[in-house]
Each structure stands twice: as C-alpha cells, then as structure tokens.
Amino acid sequence: MIRLRLRGPGGLKNVAFESSATAAALLAEASQVAQSENGNIVILAGFPPAELKLDEADTRPLSALVQTGDTLTVKPATTAPPTTAPPATAPPATAPPATA
C-alpha cells in the first residue's frame, strides 16, 4: 500500500494506492485534487519541488516514482497563450517620381 498526501487548490487529501498501482492511477486522482476538468495538471514532488512528467499511458509502477508518505503538490497547468507573429504588412507601394 502506497499512501500519499496530495496538496491542491482545494486543500489537502490523503490517498492510498495498491502496491500494483501505476502512474496513470496517480494522474487520475491528482486531476480531481487539482480541480482540472481536462486533466491538464502539474505534479510537483520532492524538495526542492520538481515536476513529475506523467501521462495517461504511463505504466510505470507508482513505487518507482514516489515513496509512501510523500506529499505531492498538484495544480492545473498554466499554458502560455500561443505566440503568433503579427501579420506581415508590406509598406505602401510608391510610384516612382514622374519625369518630364
């Protein structure tokens, strides 16, 4: 049994996972604690806190990522707005000076 504390925007939640649990199980539980509807979250572990890189297809055992008693900080991921270059505008065309 792996027992963890998940700290999120809504407070602290104690959770327990079976020894056979995978990283995907942690991600599912952490999404609820982070109050993220789309599952786009950041999980920080250790000291100093470092991001755990997880996704739904992650089959690594949870015991390879964390230890019983660890406190993980979870929060919705902040995504930077896409950077788009302003549209290129050509300088106005100028007619060559008229020669007489």
Short mmCIF file of N, CA and C in Angstrom, two decimals:
data_model
loop_
_atom_site.label_atom_id
_atom_site.label_comp_id
_atom_site.label_asym_id
_atom_site.label_seq_id
_atom_site.Cartn_x
_atom_site.Cartn_y
_atom_site.Cartn_z
N MET A 1 0.85 -1.17 0.00
CA MET A 1 0.00 0.00 0.00
C MET A 1 0.90 1.24 0.00
N ILE A 2 0.61 2.16 -0.91
CA ILE A 2 1.35 3.42 -1.00
C ILE A 2 0.41 4.54 -0.57
N ARG A 3 0.80 5.25 0.47
CA ARG A 3 -0.02 6.35 0.99
C ARG A 3 0.66 7.67 0.66
N LEU A 4 -0.12 8.58 0.09
CA LEU A 4 0.40 9.88 -0.32
C LEU A 4 -0.52 10.99 0.17
N ARG A 5 0.04 12.18 0.24
CA ARG A 5 -0.75 13.37 0.52
C ARG A 5 -0.70 14.23 -0.74
N LEU A 6 -1.86 14.61 -1.23
CA LEU A 6 -1.95 15.45 -2.42
C LEU A 6 -2.44 16.83 -1.99
N ARG A 7 -1.63 17.84 -2.23
CA ARG A 7 -1.98 19.21 -1.88
C ARG A 7 -2.37 19.94 -3.16
N GLY A 8 -3.60 20.45 -3.18
CA GLY A 8 -4.10 21.13 -4.37
C GLY A 8 -4.81 22.41 -4.01
N PRO A 9 -5.44 23.06 -4.99
CA PRO A 9 -6.13 24.32 -4.75
C PRO A 9 -7.25 24.19 -3.72
N GLY A 10 -7.85 23.02 -3.63
CA GLY A 10 -8.96 22.81 -2.71
C GLY A 10 -8.54 22.33 -1.33
N GLY A 11 -7.25 22.16 -1.09
CA GLY A 11 -6.78 21.70 0.20
C GLY A 11 -5.95 20.43 0.08
N LEU A 12 -5.87 19.71 1.19
CA LEU A 12 -5.03 18.52 1.30
C LEU A 12 -5.90 17.27 1.30
N LYS A 13 -5.46 16.25 0.58
CA LYS A 13 -6.22 14.99 0.54
C LYS A 13 -5.25 13.84 0.72
N ASN A 14 -5.56 12.95 1.66
CA ASN A 14 -4.77 11.73 1.86
C ASN A 14 -5.35 10.64 0.96
N VAL A 15 -4.47 9.98 0.21
CA VAL A 15 -4.91 8.93 -0.70
C VAL A 15 -4.05 7.70 -0.49
N ALA A 16 -4.60 6.53 -0.82
CA ALA A 16 -3.86 5.28 -0.73
C ALA A 16 -4.02 4.53 -2.04
N PHE A 17 -2.94 3.95 -2.50
CA PHE A 17 -2.93 3.19 -3.74
C PHE A 17 -2.42 1.79 -3.44
N GLU A 18 -2.90 0.81 -4.20
CA GLU A 18 -2.38 -0.55 -4.10
C GLU A 18 -0.93 -0.54 -4.56
N SER A 19 -0.16 -1.50 -4.11
CA SER A 19 1.25 -1.59 -4.49
C SER A 19 1.42 -1.76 -5.99
N SER A 20 0.41 -2.31 -6.65
CA SER A 20 0.49 -2.54 -8.09
C SER A 20 0.02 -1.34 -8.92
N ALA A 21 -0.35 -0.24 -8.26
CA ALA A 21 -0.88 0.93 -8.97
C ALA A 21 0.18 1.52 -9.90
N THR A 22 -0.32 2.12 -10.98
CA THR A 22 0.59 2.73 -11.95
C THR A 22 0.52 4.25 -11.85
N ALA A 23 1.41 4.89 -12.59
CA ALA A 23 1.43 6.35 -12.62
C ALA A 23 0.11 6.91 -13.14
N ALA A 24 -0.56 6.18 -14.01
CA ALA A 24 -1.84 6.63 -14.54
C ALA A 24 -2.88 6.76 -13.43
N ALA A 25 -2.85 5.89 -12.43
CA ALA A 25 -3.78 5.97 -11.30
C ALA A 25 -3.53 7.24 -10.50
N LEU A 26 -2.26 7.57 -10.29
CA LEU A 26 -1.92 8.81 -9.59
C LEU A 26 -2.41 10.01 -10.38
N LEU A 27 -2.23 10.00 -11.67
CA LEU A 27 -2.65 11.11 -12.51
C LEU A 27 -4.15 11.33 -12.43
N ALA A 28 -4.92 10.25 -12.42
CA ALA A 28 -6.37 10.36 -12.33
C ALA A 28 -6.80 10.98 -11.01
N GLU A 29 -6.20 10.53 -9.92
CA GLU A 29 -6.54 11.07 -8.60
C GLU A 29 -6.08 12.53 -8.47
N ALA A 30 -4.91 12.83 -8.97
CA ALA A 30 -4.37 14.18 -8.88
C ALA A 30 -5.20 15.17 -9.69
N SER A 31 -5.78 14.73 -10.79
CA SER A 31 -6.63 15.61 -11.60
C SER A 31 -7.84 16.08 -10.81
N GLN A 32 -8.39 15.21 -9.98
CA GLN A 32 -9.52 15.59 -9.14
C GLN A 32 -9.10 16.60 -8.08
N VAL A 33 -7.95 16.36 -7.46
CA VAL A 33 -7.47 17.26 -6.41
C VAL A 33 -7.12 18.63 -7.00
N ALA A 34 -6.58 18.64 -8.21
CA ALA A 34 -6.19 19.90 -8.85
C ALA A 34 -7.40 20.65 -9.40
N GLN A 35 -8.56 20.02 -9.34
CA GLN A 35 -9.79 20.60 -9.86
C GLN A 35 -9.64 20.98 -11.33
N SER A 36 -9.04 20.07 -12.07
CA SER A 36 -8.82 20.28 -13.50
C SER A 36 -9.76 19.37 -14.27
N GLU A 37 -10.66 19.96 -15.04
CA GLU A 37 -11.63 19.17 -15.79
C GLU A 37 -11.00 18.47 -16.99
N ASN A 38 -9.97 19.07 -17.57
CA ASN A 38 -9.38 18.48 -18.77
C ASN A 38 -8.18 17.60 -18.46
N GLY A 39 -7.80 17.46 -17.18
CA GLY A 39 -6.69 16.60 -16.81
C GLY A 39 -5.33 17.20 -17.09
N ASN A 40 -5.28 18.45 -17.48
CA ASN A 40 -4.01 19.11 -17.77
C ASN A 40 -3.48 19.70 -16.47
N ILE A 41 -2.60 18.93 -15.79
CA ILE A 41 -2.12 19.33 -14.47
C ILE A 41 -0.61 19.24 -14.39
N VAL A 42 -0.09 19.84 -13.32
CA VAL A 42 1.33 19.75 -12.99
C VAL A 42 1.41 19.09 -11.62
N ILE A 43 2.29 18.09 -11.48
CA ILE A 43 2.51 17.43 -10.20
C ILE A 43 3.95 17.70 -9.79
N LEU A 44 4.11 18.27 -8.60
CA LEU A 44 5.44 18.57 -8.08
C LEU A 44 5.74 17.64 -6.91
N ALA A 45 6.96 17.10 -6.88
CA ALA A 45 7.36 16.17 -5.82
C ALA A 45 8.78 16.49 -5.38
N GLY A 46 9.09 16.12 -4.14
CA GLY A 46 10.45 16.26 -3.63
C GLY A 46 10.76 17.65 -3.11
N PHE A 47 12.02 17.81 -2.70
CA PHE A 47 12.49 19.11 -2.24
C PHE A 47 13.87 19.34 -2.80
N PRO A 48 14.08 20.39 -3.52
CA PRO A 48 13.07 21.35 -3.96
C PRO A 48 12.10 20.69 -4.93
N PRO A 49 10.87 21.18 -4.96
CA PRO A 49 9.86 20.54 -5.80
C PRO A 49 10.28 20.49 -7.26
N ALA A 50 10.13 19.31 -7.83
CA ALA A 50 10.43 19.10 -9.25
C ALA A 50 9.21 18.46 -9.90
N GLU A 51 8.96 18.78 -11.14
CA GLU A 51 7.78 18.27 -11.84
C GLU A 51 7.94 16.80 -12.20
N LEU A 52 6.88 16.03 -11.90
CA LEU A 52 6.80 14.64 -12.35
C LEU A 52 6.16 14.65 -13.73
N LYS A 53 6.81 14.08 -14.70
CA LYS A 53 6.27 14.03 -16.06
C LYS A 53 5.47 12.73 -16.21
N LEU A 54 4.15 12.84 -16.25
CA LEU A 54 3.27 11.68 -16.35
C LEU A 54 2.24 11.90 -17.45
N ASP A 55 1.72 10.81 -18.00
CA ASP A 55 0.57 10.88 -18.89
C ASP A 55 -0.30 9.65 -18.68
N GLU A 56 -1.48 9.65 -19.31
CA GLU A 56 -2.45 8.57 -19.09
C GLU A 56 -1.92 7.21 -19.52
N ALA A 57 -0.99 7.17 -20.44
CA ALA A 57 -0.46 5.90 -20.94
C ALA A 57 0.74 5.41 -20.13
N ASP A 58 1.09 6.13 -19.08
CA ASP A 58 2.27 5.78 -18.27
C ASP A 58 1.98 4.53 -17.45
N THR A 59 2.73 3.47 -17.70
CA THR A 59 2.51 2.21 -16.99
C THR A 59 3.59 1.92 -15.95
N ARG A 60 4.43 2.92 -15.66
CA ARG A 60 5.45 2.71 -14.63
C ARG A 60 4.76 2.48 -13.28
N PRO A 61 5.31 1.61 -12.45
CA PRO A 61 4.72 1.42 -11.13
C PRO A 61 4.89 2.69 -10.30
N LEU A 62 3.88 2.98 -9.52
CA LEU A 62 3.90 4.17 -8.68
C LEU A 62 5.08 4.15 -7.71
N SER A 63 5.46 2.95 -7.26
CA SER A 63 6.57 2.82 -6.32
C SER A 63 7.90 3.26 -6.92
N ALA A 64 7.99 3.33 -8.24
CA ALA A 64 9.22 3.80 -8.89
C ALA A 64 9.29 5.32 -8.94
N LEU A 65 8.17 5.99 -8.64
CA LEU A 65 8.11 7.45 -8.75
C LEU A 65 8.07 8.16 -7.41
N VAL A 66 7.39 7.57 -6.44
CA VAL A 66 7.20 8.21 -5.13
C VAL A 66 7.37 7.17 -4.03
N GLN A 67 7.46 7.66 -2.80
CA GLN A 67 7.54 6.78 -1.64
C GLN A 67 6.34 7.02 -0.74
N THR A 68 5.98 6.01 0.02
CA THR A 68 4.90 6.16 0.98
C THR A 68 5.20 7.33 1.90
N GLY A 69 4.20 8.17 2.11
CA GLY A 69 4.36 9.33 2.99
C GLY A 69 4.72 10.61 2.26
N ASP A 70 5.02 10.54 0.98
CA ASP A 70 5.36 11.75 0.22
C ASP A 70 4.16 12.68 0.12
N THR A 71 4.44 13.97 0.07
CA THR A 71 3.43 14.97 -0.20
C THR A 71 3.69 15.53 -1.59
N LEU A 72 2.67 15.47 -2.43
CA LEU A 72 2.78 15.97 -3.80
C LEU A 72 1.91 17.20 -3.94
N THR A 73 2.41 18.20 -4.62
CA THR A 73 1.64 19.40 -4.90
C THR A 73 1.08 19.27 -6.31
N VAL A 74 -0.23 19.44 -6.43
CA VAL A 74 -0.87 19.34 -7.74
C VAL A 74 -1.60 20.64 -8.04
N LYS A 75 -1.52 21.07 -9.28
CA LYS A 75 -2.21 22.29 -9.69
C LYS A 75 -2.52 22.22 -11.17
N PRO A 76 -3.55 22.96 -11.58
CA PRO A 76 -3.84 23.00 -13.01
C PRO A 76 -2.65 23.58 -13.76
N ALA A 77 -2.36 23.02 -14.91
CA ALA A 77 -1.25 23.52 -15.72
C ALA A 77 -1.64 24.86 -16.32
N THR A 78 -0.71 25.77 -16.29
CA THR A 78 -0.95 27.05 -16.95
C THR A 78 -0.27 26.99 -18.30
N THR A 79 -1.02 27.23 -19.30
CA THR A 79 -0.45 27.19 -20.64
C THR A 79 -0.31 28.61 -21.14
N ALA A 80 0.82 28.90 -21.67
CA ALA A 80 1.06 30.23 -22.21
C ALA A 80 0.22 30.39 -23.47
N PRO A 81 -0.32 31.57 -23.68
CA PRO A 81 -1.08 31.77 -24.91
C PRO A 81 -0.17 31.57 -26.11
N PRO A 82 -0.69 31.03 -27.17
CA PRO A 82 0.16 30.79 -28.34
C PRO A 82 0.75 32.10 -28.84
N THR A 83 2.00 32.03 -29.17
CA THR A 83 2.65 33.23 -29.68
C THR A 83 2.51 33.24 -31.19
N THR A 84 1.86 34.24 -31.67
CA THR A 84 1.70 34.37 -33.11
C THR A 84 2.32 35.68 -33.52
N ALA A 85 3.01 35.64 -34.61
CA ALA A 85 3.61 36.86 -35.12
C ALA A 85 2.52 37.73 -35.71
N PRO A 86 2.65 39.04 -35.55
CA PRO A 86 1.64 39.91 -36.17
C PRO A 86 1.70 39.74 -37.68
N PRO A 87 0.60 39.93 -38.34
CA PRO A 87 0.61 39.75 -39.79
C PRO A 87 1.60 40.70 -40.44
N ALA A 88 2.31 40.16 -41.38
CA ALA A 88 3.29 40.99 -42.08
C ALA A 88 2.55 41.95 -43.00
N THR A 89 2.90 43.19 -42.90
CA THR A 89 2.28 44.18 -43.78
C THR A 89 3.36 44.75 -44.68
N ALA A 90 3.06 44.81 -45.91
CA ALA A 90 4.01 45.37 -46.87
C ALA A 90 3.91 46.88 -46.82
N PRO A 91 5.03 47.56 -46.95
CA PRO A 91 4.95 49.02 -46.96
C PRO A 91 4.16 49.46 -48.19
N PRO A 92 3.49 50.58 -48.09
CA PRO A 92 2.69 51.02 -49.24
C PRO A 92 3.59 51.23 -50.46
N ALA A 93 3.06 50.82 -51.57
CA ALA A 93 3.82 50.97 -52.81
C ALA A 93 3.87 52.45 -53.19
N THR A 94 5.03 52.89 -53.58
CA THR A 94 5.16 54.29 -54.01
C THR A 94 5.51 54.30 -55.49
N ALA A 95 4.91 55.20 -56.17
CA ALA A 95 5.17 55.33 -57.60
C ALA A 95 6.48 56.09 -57.78
N PRO A 96 7.25 55.70 -58.75
CA PRO A 96 8.48 56.45 -58.99
C PRO A 96 8.14 57.88 -59.42
N PRO A 97 9.03 58.81 -59.11
CA PRO A 97 8.73 60.20 -59.48
C PRO A 97 8.57 60.33 -61.01
N ALA A 98 7.64 61.13 -61.39
CA ALA A 98 7.38 61.34 -62.82
C ALA A 98 8.48 62.21 -63.42
N THR A 99 8.95 61.82 -64.54
CA THR A 99 9.98 62.61 -65.22
C THR A 99 9.36 63.28 -66.44
N ALA A 100 9.65 64.52 -66.63
CA ALA A 100 9.06 65.23 -67.76
C ALA A 100 10.09 65.67 -68.73
#
